């Protein structure tokens, strides 16, 4: 008959386990239940990782220490679920009463009580006959030289201890090996050579040793090292770095290859490495110097056209004297340039022939019709003999086309060019750009104000869950007035809520809404909304690593450099510290660093998680909206309750979804990296379902900083006793473990955006002005090492949709405000409709209505787009220039709330998350790469072929 597990039954089982704890898998197998049900029924007993324990007999630390070598046995139980033995504590009491009349036997039992429940027989003092009597009476047990107490040790545990005893000698040898090493550490490869892979892995599992990753300068760019667990981690890492560091004498051979010539602008120092660097070029630098691509230079090296060598860091270098000789000598340069690919269209432009004509010529030469090598076409059909001359002609031709336009038809004769005039025009353009850059540099803000001398900056730096925000908020409250600046509306709303709940009146200000609170002297805001001229007594800048964000980083830079409050509190993870310190020095700011330590322990899981076995209070991480929704569907099929959090969700929906997880209404939260941006969820576990993400340009592996920021959300202080980071397969877990241990690369540059005054100096359309400002990189020399221009891609896209006349009608300041609206690719058309209404002095259109019922992925995407369009409407309605064109703002706000509620309601149901063919609407197979199904694709191909046959 089946046994129904109950909290009472599990408690009684644990009372009868000698060790006081047992692995969950043992309970699942013997009780024939699921992990989810076991977790639910075992809520009244202690749990440490995968072990449940009797908290009346053992503590969490004991379980952690003993679980490495214990193999607890399931107590005797009949088919109907009746436990046949009495609890361990009762049996110990009965034994004590029985031995009260035998002092020698009681003393022997007491000896074992002072151990972990076992000892070698030779180590036990007392009469051998007493020991034998206890063994004969089954009070103690003996196995191959070990005596153990069966009320504290299971037979499987003593077998494991015996096995470990056989490994004691190599274990002691490994301890001694590491003890004798500098930093008590050694490379894993060396230990495997000495002990063998199998024995080494076995010894490593004992818990006396810790493996860690050491970054290397050469392939494979990282190595596993092992240290004694009780060794100082910093000393071990230093010893490993010293051992793996390339020694200066290793550079002697490279120096011999470098020659004696020091490249222009380089300075030699005393070390051999610095001399090699000064006397040689890296492949990329040499390619730039010679005006060719790296691939070209590699081909030239392979063909022996120019010498090269590989330095001890495995970087390809070229002697400076050879590169400079090639730069000065046209004949030498041409030997290298011969391998350069040239574009067919550029060759056609220089020759003044059509693209198809040149392709036919190349076909006759049996050359690549799209990308021939220069050596294959130079000197042919009237082309010059050198690549330099070809590029000079190409520049002149392109300049002519820009100034006169491509007016000639194919086949027309080409008029002779006035090269002197073209060169003069090009020089005039260069001079104009130099002068413009000077003016922009002169207008660059100094970031000085009257209160700067008494201003104090406090940098709160530490990992996630270290109390940085809490301490900064306490300082803000004590100051009496000021701002809290957040990257997200969700986070600003959380602080707004928290302060008002504490009886501290606080306003909320975001791009889309303003909630004033009577008597408030504090404002929680998104960082773009900050007014530096009304800073109050204290400003908190949260998530300051966003300084380095190419798109939005300008807002953090502005807040940091322009805030006029006497006190600024900056909150950052450790990898943002050096950039903030550098910016403070550049601006002459007094900076005090306040270091915070993590408040709850965190670790990487020992084994990967199966989706079916995810424990409650788990955040499951994926990096696309589609993956999040598919995981939600899959987990719900497994009868799990699920919340979801991803970037496109309206903030209100994200908040409700997060609240359901926080209050235990759902036990899993499937999320993107949106959770890494200050979203505080009480999770015990963060599990990575994916370990790569698309960053807008390419699919790439996660970085150490991303793993640490996201994974650090596990184990929230006051809500969890620990945090654990994991993955859903063995390979991903190995990568997560490595990335979590690697120190993230420090941030190098903050970003700035143009002012209206900057753009007024630049000629051209608004889009051209923005592009020119970005390309000129007009940053003062003193700040160039810490500041770059922002990525203006989205603004340029919107600016290109406005004509020069429309920009002039709006005025440059209003036009800039208009293109700052929160758009994305699928809402640009609605933004354009709003812009056209504003230009026509009409009423902005209402946002598009979402589907009446949200039943699948596409309905959900359309509903999200409707909310995003409503955000554009509300954002524009909050700007004084455009307010009068948004009379329906109150209605849009109500609709937006209703649509957000509908999205939240849809996410409570099981959505059809399958991707559908955009042509026929049928579901696409899982993993299908295209937007249409194979059948529709075949139909289209067939129609096209029929058309061609006609």
PDB file of N, CA, C and O in Angstrom, residues 419-452:
ATOM      1  N   UNK A 419      40.972  67.771 -59.457  1.00  0.00           N
ATOM      2  CA  UNK A 419      41.480  67.203 -58.199  1.00  0.00           C
ATOM      3  C   UNK A 419      41.953  68.267 -57.226  1.00  0.00           C
ATOM      4  O   UNK A 419      41.813  68.138 -56.012  1.00  0.00           O
ATOM      5  N   UNK A 420      42.539  69.336 -57.727  1.00  0.00           N
ATOM      6  CA  UNK A 420      43.020  70.399 -56.839  1.00  0.00           C
ATOM      7  C   UNK A 420      41.852  71.013 -56.066  1.00  0.00           C
ATOM      8  O   UNK A 420      41.948  71.256 -54.849  1.00  0.00           O
ATOM      9  N   UNK A 421      40.740  71.232 -56.759  1.00  0.00           N
ATOM     10  CA  UNK A 421      39.562  71.805 -56.091  1.00  0.00           C
ATOM     11  C   UNK A 421      39.009  70.840 -55.051  1.00  0.00           C
ATOM     12  O   UNK A 421      38.653  71.237 -53.939  1.00  0.00           O
ATOM     13  N   UNK A 422      38.940  69.550 -55.421  1.00  0.00           N
ATOM     14  CA  UNK A 422      38.426  68.555 -54.484  1.00  0.00           C
ATOM     15  C   UNK A 422      39.293  68.470 -53.230  1.00  0.00           C
ATOM     16  O   UNK A 422      38.786  68.379 -52.104  1.00  0.00           O
ATOM     17  N   UNK A 423      40.639  68.506 -53.424  1.00  0.00           N
ATOM     18  CA  UNK A 423      41.532  68.445 -52.271  1.00  0.00           C
ATOM     19  C   UNK A 423      41.362  69.681 -51.383  1.00  0.00           C
ATOM     20  O   UNK A 423      41.391  69.606 -50.165  1.00  0.00           O
ATOM     21  N   UNK A 424      41.184  70.823 -52.026  1.00  0.00           N
ATOM     22  CA  UNK A 424      40.983  72.059 -51.264  1.00  0.00           C
ATOM     23  C   UNK A 424      39.685  71.983 -50.466  1.00  0.00           C
ATOM     24  O   UNK A 424      39.617  72.411 -49.303  1.00  0.00           O
ATOM     25  N   UNK A 425      38.648  71.415 -51.079  1.00  0.00           N
ATOM     26  CA  UNK A 425      37.373  71.277 -50.376  1.00  0.00           C
ATOM     27  C   UNK A 425      37.506  70.320 -49.183  1.00  0.00           C
ATOM     28  O   UNK A 425      36.950  70.577 -48.109  1.00  0.00           O
ATOM     29  N   UNK A 426      38.239  69.246 -49.395  1.00  0.00           N
ATOM     30  CA  UNK A 426      38.432  68.285 -48.305  1.00  0.00           C
ATOM     31  C   UNK A 426      39.193  68.918 -47.145  1.00  0.00           C
ATOM     32  O   UNK A 426      38.861  68.721 -45.969  1.00  0.00           O
ATOM     33  N   UNK A 427      40.237  69.702 -47.475  1.00  0.00           N
ATOM     34  CA  UNK A 427      41.014  70.365 -46.422  1.00  0.00           C
ATOM     35  C   UNK A 427      40.153  71.392 -45.691  1.00  0.00           C
ATOM     36  O   UNK A 427      40.237  71.534 -44.465  1.00  0.00           O
ATOM     37  N   UNK A 428      39.298  72.085 -46.447  1.00  0.00           N
ATOM     38  CA  UNK A 428      38.395  73.060 -45.834  1.00  0.00           C
ATOM     39  C   UNK A 428      37.440  72.376 -44.872  1.00  0.00           C
ATOM     40  O   UNK A 428      37.160  72.891 -43.778  1.00  0.00           O
ATOM     41  N   UNK A 429      36.953  71.181 -45.250  1.00  0.00           N
ATOM     42  CA  UNK A 429      36.055  70.424 -44.379  1.00  0.00           C
ATOM     43  C   UNK A 429      36.769  69.993 -43.105  1.00  0.00           C
ATOM     44  O   UNK A 429      36.216  70.069 -41.999  1.00  0.00           O
ATOM     45  N   UNK A 430      38.023  69.532 -43.243  1.00  0.00           N
ATOM     46  CA  UNK A 430      38.793  69.123 -42.068  1.00  0.00           C
ATOM     47  C   UNK A 430      39.005  70.310 -41.127  1.00  0.00           C
ATOM     48  O   UNK A 430      38.917  70.184 -39.908  1.00  0.00           O
ATOM     49  N   UNK A 431      39.313  71.467 -41.685  1.00  0.00           N
ATOM     50  CA  UNK A 431      39.533  72.663 -40.874  1.00  0.00           C
ATOM     51  C   UNK A 431      38.245  73.053 -40.147  1.00  0.00           C
ATOM     52  O   UNK A 431      38.270  73.468 -38.984  1.00  0.00           O
ATOM     53  N   UNK A 432      37.094  72.930 -40.862  1.00  0.00           N
ATOM     54  CA  UNK A 432      35.823  73.255 -40.232  1.00  0.00           C
ATOM     55  C   UNK A 432      35.565  72.345 -39.027  1.00  0.00           C
ATOM     56  O   UNK A 432      35.118  72.800 -37.968  1.00  0.00           O
ATOM     57  N   UNK A 433      35.868  71.067 -39.191  1.00  0.00           N
ATOM     58  CA  UNK A 433      35.658  70.118 -38.099  1.00  0.00           C
ATOM     59  C   UNK A 433      36.585  70.411 -36.923  1.00  0.00           C
ATOM     60  O   UNK A 433      36.187  70.298 -35.763  1.00  0.00           O
ATOM     61  N   UNK A 434      37.851  70.775 -37.231  1.00  0.00           N
ATOM     62  CA  UNK A 434      38.780  71.105 -36.143  1.00  0.00           C
ATOM     63  C   UNK A 434      38.283  72.313 -35.364  1.00  0.00           C
ATOM     64  O   UNK A 434      38.324  72.350 -34.135  1.00  0.00           O
ATOM     65  N   UNK A 435      37.806  73.330 -36.076  1.00  0.00           N
ATOM     66  CA  UNK A 435      37.321  74.552 -35.422  1.00  0.00           C
ATOM     67  C   UNK A 435      36.067  74.250 -34.590  1.00  0.00           C
ATOM     68  O   UNK A 435      35.905  74.756 -33.474  1.00  0.00           O
ATOM     69  N   UNK A 436      35.181  73.411 -35.151  1.00  0.00           N
ATOM     70  CA  UNK A 436      33.962  73.048 -34.437  1.00  0.00           C
ATOM     71  C   UNK A 436      34.299  72.284 -33.160  1.00  0.00           C
ATOM     72  O   UNK A 436      33.709  72.521 -32.096  1.00  0.00           O
ATOM     73  N   UNK A 437      35.269  71.404 -33.258  1.00  0.00           N
ATOM     74  CA  UNK A 437      35.661  70.623 -32.085  1.00  0.00           C
ATOM     75  C   UNK A 437      36.214  71.532 -30.984  1.00  0.00           C
ATOM     76  O   UNK A 437      35.951  71.334 -29.796  1.00  0.00           O
ATOM     77  N   UNK A 438      36.990  72.543 -31.393  1.00  0.00           N
ATOM     78  CA  UNK A 438      37.526  73.504 -30.414  1.00  0.00           C
ATOM     79  C   UNK A 438      36.392  74.209 -29.692  1.00  0.00           C
ATOM     80  O   UNK A 438      36.417  74.407 -28.477  1.00  0.00           O
ATOM     81  N   UNK A 439      35.380  74.634 -30.439  1.00  0.00           N
ATOM     82  CA  UNK A 439      34.252  75.351 -29.836  1.00  0.00           C
ATOM     83  C   UNK A 439      33.463  74.440 -28.891  1.00  0.00           C
ATOM     84  O   UNK A 439      33.020  74.873 -27.820  1.00  0.00           O
ATOM     85  N   UNK A 440      33.288  73.184 -29.288  1.00  0.00           N
ATOM     86  CA  UNK A 440      32.575  72.249 -28.420  1.00  0.00           C
ATOM     87  C   UNK A 440      33.369  71.972 -27.144  1.00  0.00           C
ATOM     88  O   UNK A 440      32.795  71.868 -26.056  1.00  0.00           O
ATOM     89  N   UNK A 441      34.686  71.861 -27.280  1.00  0.00           N
ATOM     90  CA  UNK A 441      35.527  71.650 -26.092  1.00  0.00           C
ATOM     91  C   UNK A 441      35.439  72.850 -25.146  1.00  0.00           C
ATOM     92  O   UNK A 441      35.389  72.695 -23.922  1.00  0.00           O
ATOM     93  N   UNK A 442      35.411  74.041 -25.732  1.00  0.00           N
ATOM     94  CA  UNK A 442      35.319  75.252 -24.905  1.00  0.00           C
ATOM     95  C   UNK A 442      33.986  75.315 -24.170  1.00  0.00           C
ATOM     96  O   UNK A 442      33.895  75.878 -23.066  1.00  0.00           O
ATOM     97  N   UNK A 443      32.938  74.733 -24.774  1.00  0.00           N
ATOM     98  CA  UNK A 443      31.604  74.770 -24.162  1.00  0.00           C
ATOM     99  C   UNK A 443      31.363  73.599 -23.214  1.00  0.00           C
ATOM    100  O   UNK A 443      30.302  73.526 -22.578  1.00  0.00           O
ATOM    101  N   UNK A 444      32.313  72.665 -23.115  1.00  0.00           N
ATOM    102  CA  UNK A 444      32.124  71.484 -22.257  1.00  0.00           C
ATOM    103  C   UNK A 444      31.971  71.944 -20.809  1.00  0.00           C
ATOM    104  O   UNK A 444      32.709  72.802 -20.334  1.00  0.00           O
ATOM    105  N   UNK A 445      31.011  71.398 -20.068  1.00  0.00           N
ATOM    106  CA  UNK A 445      30.759  71.887 -18.698  1.00  0.00           C
ATOM    107  C   UNK A 445      31.961  71.671 -17.780  1.00  0.00           C
ATOM    108  O   UNK A 445      32.668  70.673 -17.879  1.00  0.00           O
ATOM    109  N   UNK A 446      32.178  72.637 -16.890  1.00  0.00           N
ATOM    110  CA  UNK A 446      33.266  72.510 -15.891  1.00  0.00           C
ATOM    111  C   UNK A 446      32.786  71.763 -14.659  1.00  0.00           C
ATOM    112  O   UNK A 446      33.592  71.313 -13.851  1.00  0.00           O
ATOM    113  N   UNK A 447      31.458  71.681 -14.482  1.00  0.00           N
ATOM    114  CA  UNK A 447      30.846  70.991 -13.341  1.00  0.00           C
ATOM    115  C   UNK A 447      31.278  71.607 -12.011  1.00  0.00           C
ATOM    116  O   UNK A 447      31.470  70.900 -11.025  1.00  0.00           O
ATOM    117  N   UNK A 448      31.440  72.888 -12.004  1.00  0.00           N
ATOM    118  CA  UNK A 448      31.758  73.598 -10.763  1.00  0.00           C
ATOM    119  C   UNK A 448      30.564  74.452 -10.349  1.00  0.00           C
ATOM    120  O   UNK A 448      29.848  74.989 -11.189  1.00  0.00           O
ATOM    121  N   UNK A 449      30.333  74.567  -9.045  1.00  0.00           N
ATOM    122  CA  UNK A 449      29.280  75.437  -8.522  1.00  0.00           C
ATOM    123  C   UNK A 449      29.696  75.935  -7.150  1.00  0.00           C
ATOM    124  O   UNK A 449      30.699  75.492  -6.580  1.00  0.00           O
ATOM    125  N   UNK A 450      28.927  76.863  -6.595  1.00  0.00           N
ATOM    126  CA  UNK A 450      29.330  77.539  -5.367  1.00  0.00           C
ATOM    127  C   UNK A 450      29.509  76.573  -4.192  1.00  0.00           C
ATOM    128  O   UNK A 450      30.367  76.782  -3.343  1.00  0.00           O
ATOM    129  N   UNK A 451      28.688  75.535  -4.120  1.00  0.00           N
ATOM    130  CA  UNK A 451      28.762  74.631  -2.977  1.00  0.00           C
ATOM    131  C   UNK A 451      29.768  73.515  -3.121  1.00  0.00           C
ATOM    132  O   UNK A 451      29.858  72.643  -2.247  1.00  0.00           O
ATOM    133  N   UNK A 452      30.536  73.504  -4.213  1.00  0.00           N
ATOM    134  CA  UNK A 452      31.440  72.384  -4.468  1.00  0.00           C
ATOM    135  C   UNK A 452      32.475  72.177  -3.353  1.00  0.00           C
ATOM    136  O   UNK A 452      32.801  71.061  -2.977  1.00  0.00           O
TER     137      UNK A 452
END
